[in-house]
PDB file of C-alpha atoms in Angstrom:
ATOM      1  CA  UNK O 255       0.000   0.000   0.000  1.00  0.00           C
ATOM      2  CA  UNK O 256       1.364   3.601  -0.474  1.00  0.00           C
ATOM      3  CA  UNK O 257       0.546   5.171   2.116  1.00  0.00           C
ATOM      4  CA  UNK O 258       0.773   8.866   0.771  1.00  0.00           C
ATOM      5  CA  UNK O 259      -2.984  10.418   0.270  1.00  0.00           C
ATOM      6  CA  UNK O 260      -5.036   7.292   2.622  1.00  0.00           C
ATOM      7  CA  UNK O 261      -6.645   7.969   5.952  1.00  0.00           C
ATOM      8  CA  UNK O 262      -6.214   5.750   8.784  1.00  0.00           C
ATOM      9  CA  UNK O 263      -8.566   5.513  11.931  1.00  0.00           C
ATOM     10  CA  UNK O 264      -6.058   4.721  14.848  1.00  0.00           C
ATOM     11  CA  UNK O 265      -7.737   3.643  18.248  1.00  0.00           C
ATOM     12  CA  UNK O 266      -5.972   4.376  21.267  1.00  0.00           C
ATOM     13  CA  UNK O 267      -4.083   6.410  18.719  1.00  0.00           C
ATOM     14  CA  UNK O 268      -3.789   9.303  21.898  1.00  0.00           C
ATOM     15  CA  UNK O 269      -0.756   7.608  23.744  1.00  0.00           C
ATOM     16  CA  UNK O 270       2.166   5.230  23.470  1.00  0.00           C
ATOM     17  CA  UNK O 271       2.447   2.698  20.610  1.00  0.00           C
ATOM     18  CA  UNK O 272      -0.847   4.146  18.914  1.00  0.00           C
ATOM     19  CA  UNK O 273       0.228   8.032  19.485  1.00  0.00           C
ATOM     20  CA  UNK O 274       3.810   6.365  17.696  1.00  0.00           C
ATOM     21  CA  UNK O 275       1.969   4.538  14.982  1.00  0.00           C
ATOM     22  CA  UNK O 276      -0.141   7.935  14.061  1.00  0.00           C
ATOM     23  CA  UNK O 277       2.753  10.086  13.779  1.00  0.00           C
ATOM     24  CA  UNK O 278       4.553   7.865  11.687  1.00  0.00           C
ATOM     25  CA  UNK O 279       1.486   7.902   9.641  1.00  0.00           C
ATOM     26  CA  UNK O 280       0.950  11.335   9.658  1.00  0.00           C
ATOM     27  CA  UNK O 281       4.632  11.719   8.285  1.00  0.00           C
ATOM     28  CA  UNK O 282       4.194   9.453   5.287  1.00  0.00           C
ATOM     29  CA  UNK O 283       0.996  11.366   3.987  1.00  0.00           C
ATOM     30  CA  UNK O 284      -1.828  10.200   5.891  1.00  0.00           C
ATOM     31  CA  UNK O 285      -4.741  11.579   6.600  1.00  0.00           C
ATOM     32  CA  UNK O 286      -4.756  10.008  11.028  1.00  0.00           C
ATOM     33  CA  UNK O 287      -7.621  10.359  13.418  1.00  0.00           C
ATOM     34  CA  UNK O 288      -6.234   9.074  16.603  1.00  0.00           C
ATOM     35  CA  UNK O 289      -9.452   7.870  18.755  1.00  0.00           C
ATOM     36  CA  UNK O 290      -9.575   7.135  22.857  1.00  0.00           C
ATOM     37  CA  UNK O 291     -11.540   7.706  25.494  1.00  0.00           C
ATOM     38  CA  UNK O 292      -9.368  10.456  26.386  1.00  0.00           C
ATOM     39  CA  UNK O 293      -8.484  12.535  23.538  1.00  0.00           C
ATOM     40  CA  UNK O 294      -6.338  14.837  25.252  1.00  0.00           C
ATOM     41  CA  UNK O 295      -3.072  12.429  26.561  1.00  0.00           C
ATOM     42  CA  UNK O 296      -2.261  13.052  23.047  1.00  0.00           C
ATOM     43  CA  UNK O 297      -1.562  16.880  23.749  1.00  0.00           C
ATOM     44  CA  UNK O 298      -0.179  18.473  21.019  1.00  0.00           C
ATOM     45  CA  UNK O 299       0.111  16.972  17.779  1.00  0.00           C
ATOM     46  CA  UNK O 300      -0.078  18.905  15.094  1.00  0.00           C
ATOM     47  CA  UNK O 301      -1.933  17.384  11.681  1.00  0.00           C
ATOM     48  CA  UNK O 302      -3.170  14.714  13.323  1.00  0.00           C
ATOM     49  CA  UNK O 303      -7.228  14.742  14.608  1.00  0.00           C
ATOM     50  CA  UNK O 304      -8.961  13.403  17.255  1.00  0.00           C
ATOM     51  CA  UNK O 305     -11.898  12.362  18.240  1.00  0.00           C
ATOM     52  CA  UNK O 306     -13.275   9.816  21.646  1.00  0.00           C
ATOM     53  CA  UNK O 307     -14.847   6.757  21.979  1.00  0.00           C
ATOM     54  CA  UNK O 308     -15.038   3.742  23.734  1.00  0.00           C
ATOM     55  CA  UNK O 309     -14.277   0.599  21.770  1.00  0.00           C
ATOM     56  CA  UNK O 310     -16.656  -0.944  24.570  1.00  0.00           C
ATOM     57  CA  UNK O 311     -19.336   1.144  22.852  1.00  0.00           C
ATOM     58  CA  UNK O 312     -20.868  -0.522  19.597  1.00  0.00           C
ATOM     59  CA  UNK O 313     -23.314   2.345  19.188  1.00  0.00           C
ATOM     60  CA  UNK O 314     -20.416   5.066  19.097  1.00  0.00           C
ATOM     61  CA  UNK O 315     -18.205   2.696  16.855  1.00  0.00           C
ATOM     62  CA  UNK O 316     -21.339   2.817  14.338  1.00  0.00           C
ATOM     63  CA  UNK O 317     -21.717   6.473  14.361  1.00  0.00           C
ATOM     64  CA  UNK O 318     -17.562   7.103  14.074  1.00  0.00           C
ATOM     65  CA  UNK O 319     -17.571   4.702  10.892  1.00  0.00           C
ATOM     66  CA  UNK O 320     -20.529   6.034   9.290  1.00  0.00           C
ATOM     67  CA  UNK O 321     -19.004   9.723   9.754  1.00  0.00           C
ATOM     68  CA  UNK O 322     -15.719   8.922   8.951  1.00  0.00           C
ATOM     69  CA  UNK O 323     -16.286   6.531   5.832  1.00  0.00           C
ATOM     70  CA  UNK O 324     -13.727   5.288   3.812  1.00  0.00           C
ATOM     71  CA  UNK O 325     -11.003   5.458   5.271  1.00  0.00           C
ATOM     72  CA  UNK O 326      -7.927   2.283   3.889  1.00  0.00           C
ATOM     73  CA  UNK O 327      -6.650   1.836   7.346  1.00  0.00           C
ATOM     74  CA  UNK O 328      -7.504   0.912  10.420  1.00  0.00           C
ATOM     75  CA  UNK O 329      -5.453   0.092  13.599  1.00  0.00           C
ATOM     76  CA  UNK O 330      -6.638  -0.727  16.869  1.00  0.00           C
ATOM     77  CA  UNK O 331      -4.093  -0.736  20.297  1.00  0.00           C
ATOM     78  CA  UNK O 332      -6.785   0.431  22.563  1.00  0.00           C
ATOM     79  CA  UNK O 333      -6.881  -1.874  26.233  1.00  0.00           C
ATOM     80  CA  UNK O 334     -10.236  -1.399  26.100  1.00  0.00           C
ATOM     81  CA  UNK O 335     -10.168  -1.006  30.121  1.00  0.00           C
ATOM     82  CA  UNK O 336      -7.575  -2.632  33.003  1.00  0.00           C
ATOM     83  CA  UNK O 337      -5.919  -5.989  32.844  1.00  0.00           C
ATOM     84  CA  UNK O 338      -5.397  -8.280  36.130  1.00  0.00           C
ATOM     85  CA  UNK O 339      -2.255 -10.039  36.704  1.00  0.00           C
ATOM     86  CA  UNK O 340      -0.956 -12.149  39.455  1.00  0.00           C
ATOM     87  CA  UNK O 341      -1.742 -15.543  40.114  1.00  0.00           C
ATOM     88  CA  UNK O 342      -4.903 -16.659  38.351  1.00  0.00           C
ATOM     89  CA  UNK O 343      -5.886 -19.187  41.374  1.00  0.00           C
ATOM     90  CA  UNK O 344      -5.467 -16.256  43.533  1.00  0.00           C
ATOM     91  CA  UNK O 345      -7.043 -13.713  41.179  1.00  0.00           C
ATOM     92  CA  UNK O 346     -10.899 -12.355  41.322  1.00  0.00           C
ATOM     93  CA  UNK O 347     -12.617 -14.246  38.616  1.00  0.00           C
ATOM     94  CA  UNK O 348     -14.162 -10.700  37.498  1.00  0.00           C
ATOM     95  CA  UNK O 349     -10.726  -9.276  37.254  1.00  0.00           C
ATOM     96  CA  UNK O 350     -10.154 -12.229  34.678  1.00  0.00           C
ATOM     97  CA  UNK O 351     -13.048 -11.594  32.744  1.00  0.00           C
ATOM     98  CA  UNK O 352     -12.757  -7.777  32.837  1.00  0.00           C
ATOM     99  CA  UNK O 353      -9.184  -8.161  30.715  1.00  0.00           C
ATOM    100  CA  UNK O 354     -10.738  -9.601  28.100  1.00  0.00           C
ATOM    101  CA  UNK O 355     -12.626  -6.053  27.307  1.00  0.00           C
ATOM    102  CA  UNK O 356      -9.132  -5.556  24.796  1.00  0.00           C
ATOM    103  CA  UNK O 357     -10.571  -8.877  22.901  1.00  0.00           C
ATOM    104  CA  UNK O 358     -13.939  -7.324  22.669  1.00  0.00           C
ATOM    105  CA  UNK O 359     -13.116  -3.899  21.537  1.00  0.00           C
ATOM    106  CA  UNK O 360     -10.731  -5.323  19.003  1.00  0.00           C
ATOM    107  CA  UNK O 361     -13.492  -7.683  18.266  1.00  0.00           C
ATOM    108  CA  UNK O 362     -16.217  -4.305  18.165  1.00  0.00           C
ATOM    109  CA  UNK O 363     -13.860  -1.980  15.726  1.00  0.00           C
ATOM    110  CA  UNK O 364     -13.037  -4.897  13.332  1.00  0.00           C
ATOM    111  CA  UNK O 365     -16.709  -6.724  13.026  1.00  0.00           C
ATOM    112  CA  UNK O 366     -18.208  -2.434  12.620  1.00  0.00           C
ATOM    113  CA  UNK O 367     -15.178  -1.433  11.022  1.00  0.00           C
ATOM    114  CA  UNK O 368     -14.194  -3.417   8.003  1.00  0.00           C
ATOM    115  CA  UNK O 369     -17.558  -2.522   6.357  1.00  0.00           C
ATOM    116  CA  UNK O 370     -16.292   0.928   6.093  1.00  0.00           C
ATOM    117  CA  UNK O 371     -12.787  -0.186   4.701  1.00  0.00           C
ATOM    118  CA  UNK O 372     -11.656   0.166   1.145  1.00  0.00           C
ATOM    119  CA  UNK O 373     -11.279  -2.715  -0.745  1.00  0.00           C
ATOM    120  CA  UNK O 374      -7.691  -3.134  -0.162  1.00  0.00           C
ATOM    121  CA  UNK O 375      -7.492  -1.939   3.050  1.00  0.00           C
ATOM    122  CA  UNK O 376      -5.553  -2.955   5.790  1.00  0.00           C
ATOM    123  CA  UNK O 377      -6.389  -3.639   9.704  1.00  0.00           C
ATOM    124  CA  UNK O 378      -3.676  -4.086  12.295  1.00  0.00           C
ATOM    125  CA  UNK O 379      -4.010  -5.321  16.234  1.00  0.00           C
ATOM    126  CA  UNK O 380      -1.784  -5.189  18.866  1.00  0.00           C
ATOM    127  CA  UNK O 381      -1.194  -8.255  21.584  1.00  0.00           C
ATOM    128  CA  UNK O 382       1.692  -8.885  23.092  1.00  0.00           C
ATOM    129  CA  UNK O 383       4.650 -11.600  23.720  1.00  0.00           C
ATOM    130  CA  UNK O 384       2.529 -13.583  26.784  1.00  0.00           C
ATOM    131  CA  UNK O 385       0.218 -14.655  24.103  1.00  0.00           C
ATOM    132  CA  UNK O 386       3.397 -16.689  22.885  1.00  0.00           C
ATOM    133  CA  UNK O 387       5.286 -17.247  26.258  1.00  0.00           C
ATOM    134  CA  UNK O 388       3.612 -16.815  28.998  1.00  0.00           C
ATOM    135  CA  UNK O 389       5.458 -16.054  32.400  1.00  0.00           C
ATOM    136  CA  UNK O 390       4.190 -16.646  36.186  1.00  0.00           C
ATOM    137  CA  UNK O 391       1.206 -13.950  36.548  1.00  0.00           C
ATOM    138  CA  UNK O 392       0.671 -13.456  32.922  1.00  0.00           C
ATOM    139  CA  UNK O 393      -2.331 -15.675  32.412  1.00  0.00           C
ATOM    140  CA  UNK O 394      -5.295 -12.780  31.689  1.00  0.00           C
ATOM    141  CA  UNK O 395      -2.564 -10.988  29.234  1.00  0.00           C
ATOM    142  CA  UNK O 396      -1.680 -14.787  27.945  1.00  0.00           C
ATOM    143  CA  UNK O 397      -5.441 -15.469  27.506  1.00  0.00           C
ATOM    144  CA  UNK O 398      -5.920 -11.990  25.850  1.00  0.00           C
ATOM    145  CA  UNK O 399      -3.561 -12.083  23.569  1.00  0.00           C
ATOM    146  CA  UNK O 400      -4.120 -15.389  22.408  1.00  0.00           C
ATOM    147  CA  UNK O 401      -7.514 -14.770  21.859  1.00  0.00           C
ATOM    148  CA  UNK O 402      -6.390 -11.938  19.669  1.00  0.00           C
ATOM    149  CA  UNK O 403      -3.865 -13.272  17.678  1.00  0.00           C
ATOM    150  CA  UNK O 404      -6.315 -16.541  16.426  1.00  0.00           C
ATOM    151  CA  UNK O 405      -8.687 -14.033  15.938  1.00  0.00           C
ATOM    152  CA  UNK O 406      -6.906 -12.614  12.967  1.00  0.00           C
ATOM    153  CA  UNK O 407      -5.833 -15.878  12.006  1.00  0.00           C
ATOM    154  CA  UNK O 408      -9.550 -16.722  11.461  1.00  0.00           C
ATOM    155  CA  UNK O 409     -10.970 -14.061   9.827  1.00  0.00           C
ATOM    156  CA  UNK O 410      -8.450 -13.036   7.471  1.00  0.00           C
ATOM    157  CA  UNK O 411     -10.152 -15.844   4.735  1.00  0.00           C
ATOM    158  CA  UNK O 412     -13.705 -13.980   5.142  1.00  0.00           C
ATOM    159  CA  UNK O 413     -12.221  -9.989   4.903  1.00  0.00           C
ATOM    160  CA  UNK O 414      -9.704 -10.732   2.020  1.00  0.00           C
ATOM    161  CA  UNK O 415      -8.538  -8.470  -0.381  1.00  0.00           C
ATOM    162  CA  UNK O 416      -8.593  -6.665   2.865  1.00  0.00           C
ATOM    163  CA  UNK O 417      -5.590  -7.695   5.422  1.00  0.00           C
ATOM    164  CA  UNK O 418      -5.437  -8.423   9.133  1.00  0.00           C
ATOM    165  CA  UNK O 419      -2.372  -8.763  11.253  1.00  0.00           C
ATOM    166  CA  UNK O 420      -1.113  -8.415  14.815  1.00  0.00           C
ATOM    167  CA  UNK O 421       1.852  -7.202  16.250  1.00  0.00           C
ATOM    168  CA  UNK O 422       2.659  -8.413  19.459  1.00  0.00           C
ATOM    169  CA  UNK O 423       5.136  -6.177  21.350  1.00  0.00           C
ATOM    170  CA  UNK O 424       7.077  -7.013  24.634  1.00  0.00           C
ATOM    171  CA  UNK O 425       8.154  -4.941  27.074  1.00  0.00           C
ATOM    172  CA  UNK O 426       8.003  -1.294  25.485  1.00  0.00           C
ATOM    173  CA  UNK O 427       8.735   1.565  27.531  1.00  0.00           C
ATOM    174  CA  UNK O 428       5.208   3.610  27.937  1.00  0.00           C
ATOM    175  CA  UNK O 429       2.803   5.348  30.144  1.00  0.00           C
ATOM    176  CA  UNK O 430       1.331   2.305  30.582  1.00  0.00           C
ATOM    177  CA  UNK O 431       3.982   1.824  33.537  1.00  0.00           C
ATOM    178  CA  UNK O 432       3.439   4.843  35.195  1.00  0.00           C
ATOM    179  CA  UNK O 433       4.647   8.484  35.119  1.00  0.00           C
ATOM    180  CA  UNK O 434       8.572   8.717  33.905  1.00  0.00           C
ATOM    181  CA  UNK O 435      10.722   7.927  37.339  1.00  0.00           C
ATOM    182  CA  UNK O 436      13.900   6.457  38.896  1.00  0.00           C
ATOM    183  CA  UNK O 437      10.608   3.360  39.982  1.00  0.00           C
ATOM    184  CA  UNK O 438       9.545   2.764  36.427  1.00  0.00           C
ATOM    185  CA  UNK O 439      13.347   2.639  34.948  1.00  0.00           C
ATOM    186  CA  UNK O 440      13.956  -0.162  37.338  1.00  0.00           C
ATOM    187  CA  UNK O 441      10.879  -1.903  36.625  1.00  0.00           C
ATOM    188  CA  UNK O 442      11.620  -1.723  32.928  1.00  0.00           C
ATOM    189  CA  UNK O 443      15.264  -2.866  33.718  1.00  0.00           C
ATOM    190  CA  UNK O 444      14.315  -5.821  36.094  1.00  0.00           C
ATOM    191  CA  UNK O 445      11.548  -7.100  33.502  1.00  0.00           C
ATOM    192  CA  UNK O 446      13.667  -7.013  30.816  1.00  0.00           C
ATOM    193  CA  UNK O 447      17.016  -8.631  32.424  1.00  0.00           C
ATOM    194  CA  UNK O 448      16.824 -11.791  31.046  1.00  0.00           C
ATOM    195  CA  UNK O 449      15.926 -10.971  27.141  1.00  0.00           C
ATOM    196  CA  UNK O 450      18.366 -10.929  24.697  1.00  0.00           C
ATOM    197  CA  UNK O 451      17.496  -7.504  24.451  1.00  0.00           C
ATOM    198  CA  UNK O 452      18.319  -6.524  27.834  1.00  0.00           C
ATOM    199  CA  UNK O 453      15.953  -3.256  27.679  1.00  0.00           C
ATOM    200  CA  UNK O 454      12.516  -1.567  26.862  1.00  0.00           C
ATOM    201  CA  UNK O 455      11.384  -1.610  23.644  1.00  0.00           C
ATOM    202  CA  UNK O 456      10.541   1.789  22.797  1.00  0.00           C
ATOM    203  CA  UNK O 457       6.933   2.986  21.309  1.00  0.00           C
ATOM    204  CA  UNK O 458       8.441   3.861  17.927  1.00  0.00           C
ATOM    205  CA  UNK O 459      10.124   0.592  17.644  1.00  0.00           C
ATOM    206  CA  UNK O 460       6.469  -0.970  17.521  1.00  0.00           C
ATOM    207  CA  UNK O 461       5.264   1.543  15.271  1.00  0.00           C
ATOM    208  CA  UNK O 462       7.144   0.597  12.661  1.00  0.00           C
ATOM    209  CA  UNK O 463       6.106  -2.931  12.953  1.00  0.00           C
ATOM    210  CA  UNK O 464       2.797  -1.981  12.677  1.00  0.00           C
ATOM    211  CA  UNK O 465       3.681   0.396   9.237  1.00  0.00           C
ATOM    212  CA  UNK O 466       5.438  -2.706   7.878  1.00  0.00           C
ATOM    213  CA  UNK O 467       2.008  -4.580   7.879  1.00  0.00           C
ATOM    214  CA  UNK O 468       0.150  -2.110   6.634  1.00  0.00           C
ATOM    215  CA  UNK O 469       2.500  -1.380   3.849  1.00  0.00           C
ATOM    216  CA  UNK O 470       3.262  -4.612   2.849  1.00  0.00           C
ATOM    217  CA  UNK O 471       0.294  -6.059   0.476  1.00  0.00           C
ATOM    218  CA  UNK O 472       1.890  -9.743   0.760  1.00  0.00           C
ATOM    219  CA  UNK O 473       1.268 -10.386   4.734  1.00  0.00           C
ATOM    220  CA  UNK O 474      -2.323 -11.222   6.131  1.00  0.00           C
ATOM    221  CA  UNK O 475      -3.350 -13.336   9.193  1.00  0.00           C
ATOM    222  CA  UNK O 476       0.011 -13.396  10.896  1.00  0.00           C
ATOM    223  CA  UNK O 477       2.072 -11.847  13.997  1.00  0.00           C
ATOM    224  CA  UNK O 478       4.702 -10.000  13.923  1.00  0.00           C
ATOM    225  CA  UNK O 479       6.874 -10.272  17.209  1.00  0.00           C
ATOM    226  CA  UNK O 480       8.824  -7.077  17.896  1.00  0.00           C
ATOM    227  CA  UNK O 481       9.702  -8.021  21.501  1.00  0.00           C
ATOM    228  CA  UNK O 482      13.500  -8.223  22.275  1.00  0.00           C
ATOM    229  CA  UNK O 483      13.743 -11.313  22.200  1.00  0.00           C
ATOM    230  CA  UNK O 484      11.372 -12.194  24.727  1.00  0.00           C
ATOM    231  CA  UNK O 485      10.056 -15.777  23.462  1.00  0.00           C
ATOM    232  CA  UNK O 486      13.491 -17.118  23.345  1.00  0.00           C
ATOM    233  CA  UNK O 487      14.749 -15.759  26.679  1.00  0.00           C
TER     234      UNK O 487
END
């Protein structure tokens, strides 16, 4: 796909690997609405627009398609709410449940979505490495991802032309792990020790994973890991 003169939707386009993945976009030519529930993390970011809703919300993903029809991408990072982690016999059932809410909102912008894209359009999700290799705690986010990645494995057959992949990121440095401090370097650091990339991933560094697929009119129903290393640590 050449990117130059397309629009992409981009939900939880407002912060870390989406915010990434939109400016990238937004430098090749694209015409980027970056969507959350909170519009303003992205501060600001000139040429690209933005607009909220909640992937949780079919009747606000209807009205966002309809108004934003056609658009040739469409990229979806958005948690869709929190994630529990810890050990699952010790975790609260609903906690469990509650992490799949990334599954259904990925599940909500590609089933009201793909209507809306152009023939050769392209959709990309984001899981992450658990759904490959999952460590002590990790089973929601193992679940989750899983979920996501067979997902596009399955209905890539029923969209084609149209493409779906995943990218499924490790650890990557982002607000996700709090506000920048001395606490969250070491976190990074001490989750990341044993990789072969012995660091954070950065937001940018997943971006460009995510431009690959999109580009690239040869890849559909796969994952691309972009995650230091992390399945073979």
């Amino acid at each position: 796909m050449d990117l130059d003169g397309k629009k992409a939707l981009v939900f939880g386009g407002t912060s870390g690997i989406g915010l990434s993945a939109c400016e990238l976009l937004r430098d090749s030519g694209v015409e980027v609405v970056a969507i959350s529930r909170d519009p303003s993390k992205a501060g600001e970011n000139t040429g690209i627009r933005l607009e909220k809703c909640d992937v949780r919300d079919p009747e606000s993903l209807e009205n966002l398609f309809a108004k934003e029809a056609p658009f040739d991408i469409l990229i979806s990072a958005a948690t869709g709410g929190s994630r529990a982690s810890g050990p699952f016999l010790k975790m609260e059932l609903s906690a469990y449940q509650a992490s799949f809410d990334k599954l259904w909102g990925y599940t909500n912008v590609v089933r009201l979505g793909t209507e809306h894209l152009t023939e050769q359009g392209s959709i990309v999700l984001v899981s992450g490495a658990p759904a490959r290799r999952a460590k002590p705690g990790q089973a929601a986010l193992a679940s989750v991802g899983g979920a996501v990645e067979q997902f596009s494995r399955a209905i890539a057959p029923e969209i084609a032309p149209r493409r779906i992949n995943v990218v499924s990121p490790g650890v990557v440095d982002t607000p996700m792990f709090g506000p920048e401090s001395d606490q969250r370097q070491n976190m990074l650091q001490a989750a990341t020790a044993k990789n072969l990339i012995q660091r954070a991933g950065t937001p940018e560094e997943v971006a460009k994973a995510i431009i690959f697929l999109v580009e690239n009119d040869f890849v559909t129903g796969t994952t691309v890991e972009v995650d230091g290393g992390w399945i073979l640590s």
